[in-house]
mmCIF file of C-alpha atoms in Angstrom:
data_model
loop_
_atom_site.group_PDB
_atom_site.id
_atom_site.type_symbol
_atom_site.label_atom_id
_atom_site.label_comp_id
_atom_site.label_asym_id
_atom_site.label_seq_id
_atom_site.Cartn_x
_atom_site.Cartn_y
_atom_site.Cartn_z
ATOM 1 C CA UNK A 1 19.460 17.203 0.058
ATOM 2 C CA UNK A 2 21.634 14.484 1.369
ATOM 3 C CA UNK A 3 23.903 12.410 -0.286
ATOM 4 C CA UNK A 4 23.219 8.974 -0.515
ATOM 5 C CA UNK A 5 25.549 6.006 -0.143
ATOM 6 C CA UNK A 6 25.544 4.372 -4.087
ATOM 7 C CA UNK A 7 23.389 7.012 -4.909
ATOM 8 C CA UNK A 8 20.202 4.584 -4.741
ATOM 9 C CA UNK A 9 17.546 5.735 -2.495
ATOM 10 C CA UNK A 10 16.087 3.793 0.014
ATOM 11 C CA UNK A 11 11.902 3.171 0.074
ATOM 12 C CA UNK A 12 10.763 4.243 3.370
ATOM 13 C CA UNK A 13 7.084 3.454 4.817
ATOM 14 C CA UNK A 14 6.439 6.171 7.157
ATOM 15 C CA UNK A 15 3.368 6.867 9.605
ATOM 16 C CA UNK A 16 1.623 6.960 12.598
ATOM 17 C CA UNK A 17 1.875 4.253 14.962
ATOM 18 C CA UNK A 18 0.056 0.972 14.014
ATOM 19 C CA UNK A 19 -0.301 2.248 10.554
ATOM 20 C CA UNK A 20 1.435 -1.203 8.975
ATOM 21 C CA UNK A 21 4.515 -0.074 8.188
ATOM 22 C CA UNK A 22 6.712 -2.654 9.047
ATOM 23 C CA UNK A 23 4.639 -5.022 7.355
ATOM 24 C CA UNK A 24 3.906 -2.893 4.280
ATOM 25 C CA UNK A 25 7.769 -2.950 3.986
ATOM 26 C CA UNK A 26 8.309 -6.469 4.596
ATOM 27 C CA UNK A 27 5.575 -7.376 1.486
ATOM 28 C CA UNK A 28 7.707 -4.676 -0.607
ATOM 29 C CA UNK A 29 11.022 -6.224 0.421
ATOM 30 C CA UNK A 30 9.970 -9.652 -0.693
ATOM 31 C CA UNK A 31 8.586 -8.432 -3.844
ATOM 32 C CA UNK A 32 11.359 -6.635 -4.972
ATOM 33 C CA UNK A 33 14.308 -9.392 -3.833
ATOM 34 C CA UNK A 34 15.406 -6.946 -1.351
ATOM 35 C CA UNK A 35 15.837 -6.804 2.558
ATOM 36 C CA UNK A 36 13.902 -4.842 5.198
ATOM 37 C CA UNK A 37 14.823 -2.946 7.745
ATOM 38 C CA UNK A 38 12.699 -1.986 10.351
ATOM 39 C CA UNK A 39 14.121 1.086 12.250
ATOM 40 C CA UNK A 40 12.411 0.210 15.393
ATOM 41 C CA UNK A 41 13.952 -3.996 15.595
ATOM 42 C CA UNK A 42 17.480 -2.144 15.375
ATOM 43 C CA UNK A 43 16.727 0.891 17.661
ATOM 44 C CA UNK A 44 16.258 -2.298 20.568
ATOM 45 C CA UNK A 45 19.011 -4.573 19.310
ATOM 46 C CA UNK A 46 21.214 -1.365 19.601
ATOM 47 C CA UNK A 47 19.754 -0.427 22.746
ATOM 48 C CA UNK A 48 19.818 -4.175 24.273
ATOM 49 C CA UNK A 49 16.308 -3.465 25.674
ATOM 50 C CA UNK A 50 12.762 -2.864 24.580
ATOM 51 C CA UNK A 51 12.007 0.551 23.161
ATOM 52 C CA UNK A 52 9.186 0.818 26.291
ATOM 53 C CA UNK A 53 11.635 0.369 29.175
ATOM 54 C CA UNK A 54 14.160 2.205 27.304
ATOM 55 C CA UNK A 55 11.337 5.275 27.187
ATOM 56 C CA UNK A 56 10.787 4.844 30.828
ATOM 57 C CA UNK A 57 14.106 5.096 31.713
ATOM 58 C CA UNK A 58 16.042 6.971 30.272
ATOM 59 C CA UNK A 59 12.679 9.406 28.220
ATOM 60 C CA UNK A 60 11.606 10.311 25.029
ATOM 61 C CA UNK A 61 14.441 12.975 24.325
ATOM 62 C CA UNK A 62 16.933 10.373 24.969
ATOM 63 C CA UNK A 63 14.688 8.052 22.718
ATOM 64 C CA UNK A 64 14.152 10.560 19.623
ATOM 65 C CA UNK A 65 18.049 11.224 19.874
ATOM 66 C CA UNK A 66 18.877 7.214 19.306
ATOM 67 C CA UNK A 67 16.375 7.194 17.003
ATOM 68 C CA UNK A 68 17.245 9.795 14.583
ATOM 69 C CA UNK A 69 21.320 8.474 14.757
ATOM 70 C CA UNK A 70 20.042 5.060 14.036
ATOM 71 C CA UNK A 71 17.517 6.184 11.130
ATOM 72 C CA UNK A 72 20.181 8.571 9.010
ATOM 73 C CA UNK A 73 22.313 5.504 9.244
ATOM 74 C CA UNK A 74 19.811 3.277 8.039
ATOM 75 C CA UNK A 75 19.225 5.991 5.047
ATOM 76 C CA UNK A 76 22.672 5.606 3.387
ATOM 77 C CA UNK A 77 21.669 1.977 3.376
ATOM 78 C CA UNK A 78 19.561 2.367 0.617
ATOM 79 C CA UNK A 79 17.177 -0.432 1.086
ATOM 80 C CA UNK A 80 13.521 -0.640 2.267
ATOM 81 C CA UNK A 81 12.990 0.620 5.238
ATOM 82 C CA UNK A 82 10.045 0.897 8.060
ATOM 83 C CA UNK A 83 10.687 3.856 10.291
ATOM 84 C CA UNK A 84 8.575 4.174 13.927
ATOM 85 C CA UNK A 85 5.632 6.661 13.751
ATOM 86 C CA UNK A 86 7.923 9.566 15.665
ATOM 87 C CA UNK A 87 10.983 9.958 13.623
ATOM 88 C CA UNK A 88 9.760 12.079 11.425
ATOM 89 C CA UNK A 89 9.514 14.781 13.833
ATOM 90 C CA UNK A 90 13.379 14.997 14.055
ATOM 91 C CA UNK A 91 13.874 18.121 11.433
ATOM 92 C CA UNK A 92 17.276 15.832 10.259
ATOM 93 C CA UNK A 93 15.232 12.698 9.215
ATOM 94 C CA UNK A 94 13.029 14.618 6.821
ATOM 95 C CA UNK A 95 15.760 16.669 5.567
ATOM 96 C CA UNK A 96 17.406 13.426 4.901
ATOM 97 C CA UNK A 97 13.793 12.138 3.436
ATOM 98 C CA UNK A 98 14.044 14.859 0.463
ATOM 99 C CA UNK A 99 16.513 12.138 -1.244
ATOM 100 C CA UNK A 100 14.595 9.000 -0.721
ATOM 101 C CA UNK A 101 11.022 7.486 -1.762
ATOM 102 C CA UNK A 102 9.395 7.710 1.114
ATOM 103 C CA UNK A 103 5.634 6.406 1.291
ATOM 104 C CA UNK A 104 2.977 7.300 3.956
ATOM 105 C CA UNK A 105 0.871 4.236 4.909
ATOM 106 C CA UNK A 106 -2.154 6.483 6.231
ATOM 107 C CA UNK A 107 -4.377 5.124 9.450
ATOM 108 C CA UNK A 108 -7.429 5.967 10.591
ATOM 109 C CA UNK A 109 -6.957 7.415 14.066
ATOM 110 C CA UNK A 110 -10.034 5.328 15.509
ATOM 111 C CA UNK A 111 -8.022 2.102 13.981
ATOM 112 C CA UNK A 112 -4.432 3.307 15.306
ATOM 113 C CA UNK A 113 -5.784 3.237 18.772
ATOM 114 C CA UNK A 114 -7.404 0.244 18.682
ATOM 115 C CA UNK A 115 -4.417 -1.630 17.211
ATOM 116 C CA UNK A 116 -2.108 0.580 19.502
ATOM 117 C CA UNK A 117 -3.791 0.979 22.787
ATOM 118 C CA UNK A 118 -2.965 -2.671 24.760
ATOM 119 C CA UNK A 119 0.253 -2.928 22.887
ATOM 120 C CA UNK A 120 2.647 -1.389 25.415
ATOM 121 C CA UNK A 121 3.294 1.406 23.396
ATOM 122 C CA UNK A 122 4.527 4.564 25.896
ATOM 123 C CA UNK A 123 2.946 7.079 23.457
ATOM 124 C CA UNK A 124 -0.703 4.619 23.382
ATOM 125 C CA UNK A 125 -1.289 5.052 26.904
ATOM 126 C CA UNK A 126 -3.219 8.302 26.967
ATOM 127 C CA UNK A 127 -6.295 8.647 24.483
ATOM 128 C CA UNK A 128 -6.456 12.643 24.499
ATOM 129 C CA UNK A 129 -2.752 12.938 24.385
ATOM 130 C CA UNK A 130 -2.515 9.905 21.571
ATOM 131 C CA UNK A 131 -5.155 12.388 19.759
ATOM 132 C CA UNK A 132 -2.876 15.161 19.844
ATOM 133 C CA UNK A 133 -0.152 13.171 18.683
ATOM 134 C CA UNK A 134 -1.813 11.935 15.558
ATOM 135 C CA UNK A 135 -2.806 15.031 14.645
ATOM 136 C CA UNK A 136 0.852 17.197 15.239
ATOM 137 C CA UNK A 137 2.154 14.528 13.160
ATOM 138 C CA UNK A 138 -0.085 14.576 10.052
ATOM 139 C CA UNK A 139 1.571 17.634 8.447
ATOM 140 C CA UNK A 140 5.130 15.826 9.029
ATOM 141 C CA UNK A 141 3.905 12.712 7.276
ATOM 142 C CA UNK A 142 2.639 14.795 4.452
ATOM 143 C CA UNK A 143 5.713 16.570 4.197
ATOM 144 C CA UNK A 144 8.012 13.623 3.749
ATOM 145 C CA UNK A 145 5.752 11.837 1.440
ATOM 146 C CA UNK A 146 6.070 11.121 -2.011
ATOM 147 C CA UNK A 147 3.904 9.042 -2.404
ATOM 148 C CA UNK A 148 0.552 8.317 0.013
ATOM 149 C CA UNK A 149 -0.780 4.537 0.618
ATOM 150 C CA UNK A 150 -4.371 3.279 1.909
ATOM 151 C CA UNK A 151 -4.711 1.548 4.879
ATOM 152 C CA UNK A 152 -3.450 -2.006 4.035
ATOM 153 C CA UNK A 153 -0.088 -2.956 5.329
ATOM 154 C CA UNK A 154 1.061 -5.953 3.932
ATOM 155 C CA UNK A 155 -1.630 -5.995 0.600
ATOM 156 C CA UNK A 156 -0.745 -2.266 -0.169
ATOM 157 C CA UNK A 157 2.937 -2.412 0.362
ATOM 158 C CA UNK A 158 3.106 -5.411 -1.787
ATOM 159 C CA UNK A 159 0.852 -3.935 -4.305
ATOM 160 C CA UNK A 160 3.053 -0.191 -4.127
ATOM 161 C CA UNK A 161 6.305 -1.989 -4.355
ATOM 162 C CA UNK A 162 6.708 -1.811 -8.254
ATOM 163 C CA UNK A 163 5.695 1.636 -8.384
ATOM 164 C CA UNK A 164 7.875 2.751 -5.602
ATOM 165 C CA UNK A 165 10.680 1.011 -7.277
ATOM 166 C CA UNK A 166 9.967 2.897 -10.333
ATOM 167 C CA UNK A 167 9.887 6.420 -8.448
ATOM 168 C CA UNK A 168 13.825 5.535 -7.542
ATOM 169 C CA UNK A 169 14.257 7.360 -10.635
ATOM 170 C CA UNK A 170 11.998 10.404 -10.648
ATOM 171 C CA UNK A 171 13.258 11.903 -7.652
ATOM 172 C CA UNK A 172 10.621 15.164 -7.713
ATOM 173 C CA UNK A 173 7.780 12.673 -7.954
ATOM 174 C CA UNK A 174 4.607 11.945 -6.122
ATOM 175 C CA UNK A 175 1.911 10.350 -6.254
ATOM 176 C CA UNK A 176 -1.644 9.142 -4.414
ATOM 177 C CA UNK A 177 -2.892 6.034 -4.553
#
């Protein structure tokens, strides 16, 4: 398990692309008094470029390897946190997971490519291959998980916030809403 900075874990909203994340993190943030961090805002202010033409260029090895730099930072933080819908398929992320409360916010696939598919996301260009992608990730979300949220962004992460807060404390916990 890692060690965290303060020892106070962070509350991570993981999931598949379009899932509400970053806005399920924002509600919780605001709730609790605290700040969120969404990996993906600070993946392109470190990169000094959208995450798209960053893809493009340089590719999605390149990409992941940022990524996964930028999100175990991020962990020591200790805040609340949105990560993007791929870094949990870096093995050192959800290693680094184990010692955080990290909450799934679940998507339909149907409404993930609807809310994904004109967004300019490299990974939302390709229906079949977006499929395939949604599903190789499932087990990873589950994996990392302690704790799985509805569809519901903003409502649910506001909603989830006190309990997540609570689960700080009960580190083997998890739970299903």
């Amino acid at each position: 398990m890692a060690e965290i900075a303060g020892g106070r874990p962070a509350i991570v909203f993981c999931g598949f692309m379009a899932a509400g994340k970053s806005n399920a993190a924002r509600a919780a943030a605001r709730r609790l008094g605290a700040e969120a961090l969404d990996a993906d805002e600070l993946i392109e202010a470190e990169l000094g470029e959208p995450i798209p033409s960053f893809f493009e260029r340089h590719g999605e090895g390149e990409f992941r390897r940022r990524e996964e730099q930028i999100v175990l930072g991020l962990l020591e933080r200790g805040e609340v946190i949105s990560l993007g819908g791929g870094a949990v398929e870096s093995e050192r992320v959800r290693e680094a997971l184990e010692g955080h409360v990290c909450a799934w916010c679940r998507v339909d696939e149907a409404t993930a490519w609807e809310r994904a598919r004109h967004s300019g996301r490299p990974l939302a260009a390709d229906r079949d291959a977006f499929s395939r992608r949604f599903r190789a990730r499932r087990p990873l979300y589950e994996s990392v998980a302690r704790a799985t949220l509805p569809q519901g962004g903003r409502e649910i992460g506001g909603a989830a916030a006190p309990w997540l807060a609570a689960m700080r404390a009960a580190p083997l916990t998890r739970m299903a809403w």
